[in-house]
């Protein structure tokens, strides 16, 4: 009888250890996938800003949630025929180049925050600014669902 209890106990321990190892492997795999996704999104944000893709309405319609498109449309203050978006919400609030900078624009940094939020710091026509942008994936496509300034 003692032999059966010991073997049963050993089998249970083996199963427990196997489950634990499987859990650790899955956890490590998920972390690696999260890092790849995080890197892809950071690259996407950098490309969007540096290539000025945010000015392309087809890009916006493809990569912005309906809620963000509505926000961009409502923020557009001018009367127009058709749809127009306040694409400047992706940039600094400056309209002219900073004197002595030759109007340089570039991405300085993109950092992951929490809950699908990212913070990007960039230069827009010589002016440094920071924005928060909420980005996730849906059906394999990168989707921007919000953008807002970061107050200093």
PDB file of C-alpha atoms in Angstrom:
ATOM      1  CA  UNK A   1       0.000   0.000   0.000  1.00  0.00           C
ATOM      2  CA  UNK A   2       2.810   2.409   0.872  1.00  0.00           C
ATOM      3  CA  UNK A   3       4.360   1.729  -2.529  1.00  0.00           C
ATOM      4  CA  UNK A   4       1.116   2.736  -4.338  1.00  0.00           C
ATOM      5  CA  UNK A   5       0.795   5.965  -2.373  1.00  0.00           C
ATOM      6  CA  UNK A   6       4.405   6.875  -3.103  1.00  0.00           C
ATOM      7  CA  UNK A   7       4.040   6.154  -6.824  1.00  0.00           C
ATOM      8  CA  UNK A   8       0.785   8.119  -6.985  1.00  0.00           C
ATOM      9  CA  UNK A   9       2.382  11.007  -5.133  1.00  0.00           C
ATOM     10  CA  UNK A  10       5.399  10.883  -7.459  1.00  0.00           C
ATOM     11  CA  UNK A  11       3.130  10.875 -10.545  1.00  0.00           C
ATOM     12  CA  UNK A  12       1.204  13.870  -9.198  1.00  0.00           C
ATOM     13  CA  UNK A  13       4.438  15.734  -8.531  1.00  0.00           C
ATOM     14  CA  UNK A  14       5.648  14.928 -12.046  1.00  0.00           C
ATOM     15  CA  UNK A  15       2.421  16.318 -13.517  1.00  0.00           C
ATOM     16  CA  UNK A  16       2.652  19.420 -11.345  1.00  0.00           C
ATOM     17  CA  UNK A  17       6.245  20.060 -12.398  1.00  0.00           C
ATOM     18  CA  UNK A  18       5.335  19.490 -16.070  1.00  0.00           C
ATOM     19  CA  UNK A  19       2.467  21.979 -15.794  1.00  0.00           C
ATOM     20  CA  UNK A  20       4.720  24.503 -14.095  1.00  0.00           C
ATOM     21  CA  UNK A  21       7.408  24.168 -16.787  1.00  0.00           C
ATOM     22  CA  UNK A  22       4.757  24.517 -19.513  1.00  0.00           C
ATOM     23  CA  UNK A  23       3.386  27.632 -17.793  1.00  0.00           C
ATOM     24  CA  UNK A  24       6.881  29.196 -17.628  1.00  0.00           C
ATOM     25  CA  UNK A  25       7.521  28.416 -21.313  1.00  0.00           C
ATOM     26  CA  UNK A  26       4.175  29.959 -22.295  1.00  0.00           C
ATOM     27  CA  UNK A  27       4.865  33.019 -20.148  1.00  0.00           C
ATOM     28  CA  UNK A  28       8.293  33.528 -21.718  1.00  0.00           C
ATOM     29  CA  UNK A  29       6.819  33.056 -25.187  1.00  0.00           C
ATOM     30  CA  UNK A  30       4.108  35.657 -24.485  1.00  0.00           C
ATOM     31  CA  UNK A  31       6.746  38.124 -23.252  1.00  0.00           C
ATOM     32  CA  UNK A  32       8.784  37.617 -26.428  1.00  0.00           C
ATOM     33  CA  UNK A  33       5.671  38.141 -28.578  1.00  0.00           C
ATOM     34  CA  UNK A  34       4.774  41.274 -26.586  1.00  0.00           C
ATOM     35  CA  UNK A  35       8.272  42.671 -27.167  1.00  0.00           C
ATOM     36  CA  UNK A  36       8.051  42.032 -30.923  1.00  0.00           C
ATOM     37  CA  UNK A  37       4.607  43.670 -31.040  1.00  0.00           C
ATOM     38  CA  UNK A  38       5.868  46.574 -28.929  1.00  0.00           C
ATOM     39  CA  UNK A  39       8.835  47.036 -31.314  1.00  0.00           C
ATOM     40  CA  UNK A  40       6.498  46.884 -34.340  1.00  0.00           C
ATOM     41  CA  UNK A  41       4.216  49.539 -32.851  1.00  0.00           C
ATOM     42  CA  UNK A  42       7.143  51.808 -31.929  1.00  0.00           C
ATOM     43  CA  UNK A  43       8.433  51.476 -35.515  1.00  0.00           C
ATOM     44  CA  UNK A  44       4.918  52.220 -36.836  1.00  0.00           C
ATOM     45  CA  UNK A  45       4.653  55.414 -34.732  1.00  0.00           C
ATOM     46  CA  UNK A  46       8.118  56.564 -35.819  1.00  0.00           C
ATOM     47  CA  UNK A  47       7.362  55.949 -39.508  1.00  0.00           C
ATOM     48  CA  UNK A  48       3.944  57.620 -39.199  1.00  0.00           C
ATOM     49  CA  UNK A  49       5.539  60.783 -37.821  1.00  0.00           C
ATOM     50  CA  UNK A  50       8.751  60.963 -39.853  1.00  0.00           C
ATOM     51  CA  UNK A  51       7.012  60.184 -43.172  1.00  0.00           C
ATOM     52  CA  UNK A  52       4.070  62.467 -42.265  1.00  0.00           C
ATOM     53  CA  UNK A  53       1.622  59.624 -42.888  1.00  0.00           C
ATOM     54  CA  UNK A  54      -0.798  61.286 -40.445  1.00  0.00           C
ATOM     55  CA  UNK A  55      -1.494  63.828 -43.217  1.00  0.00           C
ATOM     56  CA  UNK A  56      -2.719  61.080 -45.551  1.00  0.00           C
ATOM     57  CA  UNK A  57      -6.467  60.566 -45.141  1.00  0.00           C
ATOM     58  CA  UNK A  58      -6.299  57.016 -46.559  1.00  0.00           C
ATOM     59  CA  UNK A  59      -3.706  56.169 -43.902  1.00  0.00           C
ATOM     60  CA  UNK A  60      -5.915  57.684 -41.196  1.00  0.00           C
ATOM     61  CA  UNK A  61      -8.981  55.767 -42.355  1.00  0.00           C
ATOM     62  CA  UNK A  62      -6.991  52.539 -42.422  1.00  0.00           C
ATOM     63  CA  UNK A  63      -5.253  52.933 -39.058  1.00  0.00           C
ATOM     64  CA  UNK A  64      -7.512  55.093 -36.856  1.00  0.00           C
ATOM     65  CA  UNK A  65     -10.514  53.911 -34.884  1.00  0.00           C
ATOM     66  CA  UNK A  66     -13.876  55.427 -35.781  1.00  0.00           C
ATOM     67  CA  UNK A  67     -13.806  57.319 -32.474  1.00  0.00           C
ATOM     68  CA  UNK A  68     -10.440  58.909 -33.285  1.00  0.00           C
ATOM     69  CA  UNK A  69     -11.551  59.809 -36.815  1.00  0.00           C
ATOM     70  CA  UNK A  70     -14.572  61.534 -35.288  1.00  0.00           C
ATOM     71  CA  UNK A  71     -12.328  63.385 -32.808  1.00  0.00           C
ATOM     72  CA  UNK A  72     -10.023  64.529 -35.646  1.00  0.00           C
ATOM     73  CA  UNK A  73     -13.003  65.617 -37.726  1.00  0.00           C
ATOM     74  CA  UNK A  74     -14.633  67.547 -34.863  1.00  0.00           C
ATOM     75  CA  UNK A  75     -11.328  69.285 -34.072  1.00  0.00           C
ATOM     76  CA  UNK A  76     -11.113  70.633 -37.640  1.00  0.00           C
ATOM     77  CA  UNK A  77     -12.363  74.234 -37.254  1.00  0.00           C
ATOM     78  CA  UNK A  78     -12.763  75.280 -40.895  1.00  0.00           C
ATOM     79  CA  UNK A  79     -15.771  74.921 -43.190  1.00  0.00           C
ATOM     80  CA  UNK A  80     -15.094  72.437 -45.965  1.00  0.00           C
ATOM     81  CA  UNK A  81     -17.030  70.393 -48.447  1.00  0.00           C
ATOM     82  CA  UNK A  82     -16.626  66.775 -47.396  1.00  0.00           C
ATOM     83  CA  UNK A  83     -14.539  65.357 -44.588  1.00  0.00           C
ATOM     84  CA  UNK A  84     -11.448  67.022 -43.130  1.00  0.00           C
ATOM     85  CA  UNK A  85      -9.268  65.961 -40.225  1.00  0.00           C
ATOM     86  CA  UNK A  86      -7.199  67.975 -37.750  1.00  0.00           C
ATOM     87  CA  UNK A  87      -3.987  66.159 -38.638  1.00  0.00           C
ATOM     88  CA  UNK A  88      -1.933  68.698 -36.695  1.00  0.00           C
ATOM     89  CA  UNK A  89      -2.999  66.892 -33.513  1.00  0.00           C
ATOM     90  CA  UNK A  90      -0.174  64.442 -34.285  1.00  0.00           C
ATOM     91  CA  UNK A  91       2.382  67.300 -34.274  1.00  0.00           C
ATOM     92  CA  UNK A  92       3.414  70.166 -32.036  1.00  0.00           C
ATOM     93  CA  UNK A  93       1.081  73.116 -31.755  1.00  0.00           C
ATOM     94  CA  UNK A  94       3.508  75.371 -33.635  1.00  0.00           C
ATOM     95  CA  UNK A  95       2.728  76.690 -37.104  1.00  0.00           C
ATOM     96  CA  UNK A  96       6.068  78.197 -38.035  1.00  0.00           C
ATOM     97  CA  UNK A  97       9.619  76.888 -37.865  1.00  0.00           C
ATOM     98  CA  UNK A  98      11.649  77.697 -34.786  1.00  0.00           C
ATOM     99  CA  UNK A  99      14.202  80.357 -35.754  1.00  0.00           C
ATOM    100  CA  UNK A 100      17.690  78.975 -36.321  1.00  0.00           C
ATOM    101  CA  UNK A 101      16.613  75.334 -36.736  1.00  0.00           C
ATOM    102  CA  UNK A 102      16.086  75.067 -40.515  1.00  0.00           C
ATOM    103  CA  UNK A 103      12.625  73.605 -39.789  1.00  0.00           C
ATOM    104  CA  UNK A 104      14.017  70.219 -38.757  1.00  0.00           C
ATOM    105  CA  UNK A 105      11.453  67.511 -37.895  1.00  0.00           C
ATOM    106  CA  UNK A 106      12.275  64.058 -36.539  1.00  0.00           C
ATOM    107  CA  UNK A 107      11.304  61.459 -33.972  1.00  0.00           C
ATOM    108  CA  UNK A 108      13.425  61.495 -30.829  1.00  0.00           C
ATOM    109  CA  UNK A 109      11.911  58.666 -28.799  1.00  0.00           C
ATOM    110  CA  UNK A 110       8.928  56.325 -28.561  1.00  0.00           C
ATOM    111  CA  UNK A 111       8.314  54.605 -25.219  1.00  0.00           C
ATOM    112  CA  UNK A 112       5.665  52.087 -24.280  1.00  0.00           C
ATOM    113  CA  UNK A 113       3.481  53.253 -21.410  1.00  0.00           C
ATOM    114  CA  UNK A 114       0.656  51.158 -19.943  1.00  0.00           C
ATOM    115  CA  UNK A 115      -2.680  49.965 -21.325  1.00  0.00           C
ATOM    116  CA  UNK A 116      -1.628  50.275 -25.021  1.00  0.00           C
ATOM    117  CA  UNK A 117      -0.503  53.880 -24.572  1.00  0.00           C
ATOM    118  CA  UNK A 118       2.805  55.068 -26.003  1.00  0.00           C
ATOM    119  CA  UNK A 119       4.593  58.350 -25.446  1.00  0.00           C
ATOM    120  CA  UNK A 120       6.483  59.881 -28.296  1.00  0.00           C
ATOM    121  CA  UNK A 121       8.869  62.803 -28.154  1.00  0.00           C
ATOM    122  CA  UNK A 122       9.703  64.492 -31.428  1.00  0.00           C
ATOM    123  CA  UNK A 123      10.873  67.673 -33.070  1.00  0.00           C
ATOM    124  CA  UNK A 124       8.426  69.522 -35.308  1.00  0.00           C
ATOM    125  CA  UNK A 125       9.985  72.300 -37.400  1.00  0.00           C
ATOM    126  CA  UNK A 126      12.571  72.748 -34.639  1.00  0.00           C
ATOM    127  CA  UNK A 127      10.071  72.689 -31.757  1.00  0.00           C
ATOM    128  CA  UNK A 128      10.303  69.759 -29.333  1.00  0.00           C
ATOM    129  CA  UNK A 129       6.994  68.271 -28.163  1.00  0.00           C
ATOM    130  CA  UNK A 130       5.555  65.148 -26.529  1.00  0.00           C
ATOM    131  CA  UNK A 131       2.338  63.261 -27.316  1.00  0.00           C
ATOM    132  CA  UNK A 132       0.520  60.248 -25.891  1.00  0.00           C
ATOM    133  CA  UNK A 133      -0.915  57.897 -28.453  1.00  0.00           C
ATOM    134  CA  UNK A 134      -3.021  54.807 -27.835  1.00  0.00           C
ATOM    135  CA  UNK A 135      -2.176  52.047 -30.291  1.00  0.00           C
ATOM    136  CA  UNK A 136      -3.185  48.404 -30.415  1.00  0.00           C
ATOM    137  CA  UNK A 137      -3.758  45.696 -32.983  1.00  0.00           C
ATOM    138  CA  UNK A 138      -7.036  44.380 -34.294  1.00  0.00           C
ATOM    139  CA  UNK A 139      -7.202  41.487 -36.734  1.00  0.00           C
ATOM    140  CA  UNK A 140      -3.460  41.869 -37.361  1.00  0.00           C
ATOM    141  CA  UNK A 141      -3.766  45.576 -38.210  1.00  0.00           C
ATOM    142  CA  UNK A 142      -2.296  48.406 -36.131  1.00  0.00           C
ATOM    143  CA  UNK A 143      -5.038  50.762 -34.935  1.00  0.00           C
ATOM    144  CA  UNK A 144      -4.645  54.184 -33.320  1.00  0.00           C
ATOM    145  CA  UNK A 145      -7.526  54.878 -30.957  1.00  0.00           C
ATOM    146  CA  UNK A 146      -6.495  58.150 -29.286  1.00  0.00           C
ATOM    147  CA  UNK A 147      -3.916  60.926 -29.324  1.00  0.00           C
ATOM    148  CA  UNK A 148      -3.381  63.704 -26.816  1.00  0.00           C
ATOM    149  CA  UNK A 149      -0.691  66.164 -25.774  1.00  0.00           C
ATOM    150  CA  UNK A 150       1.481  65.590 -22.745  1.00  0.00           C
ATOM    151  CA  UNK A 151       1.418  68.597 -20.469  1.00  0.00           C
ATOM    152  CA  UNK A 152       4.773  69.659 -19.063  1.00  0.00           C
TER     153      UNK A 152
END
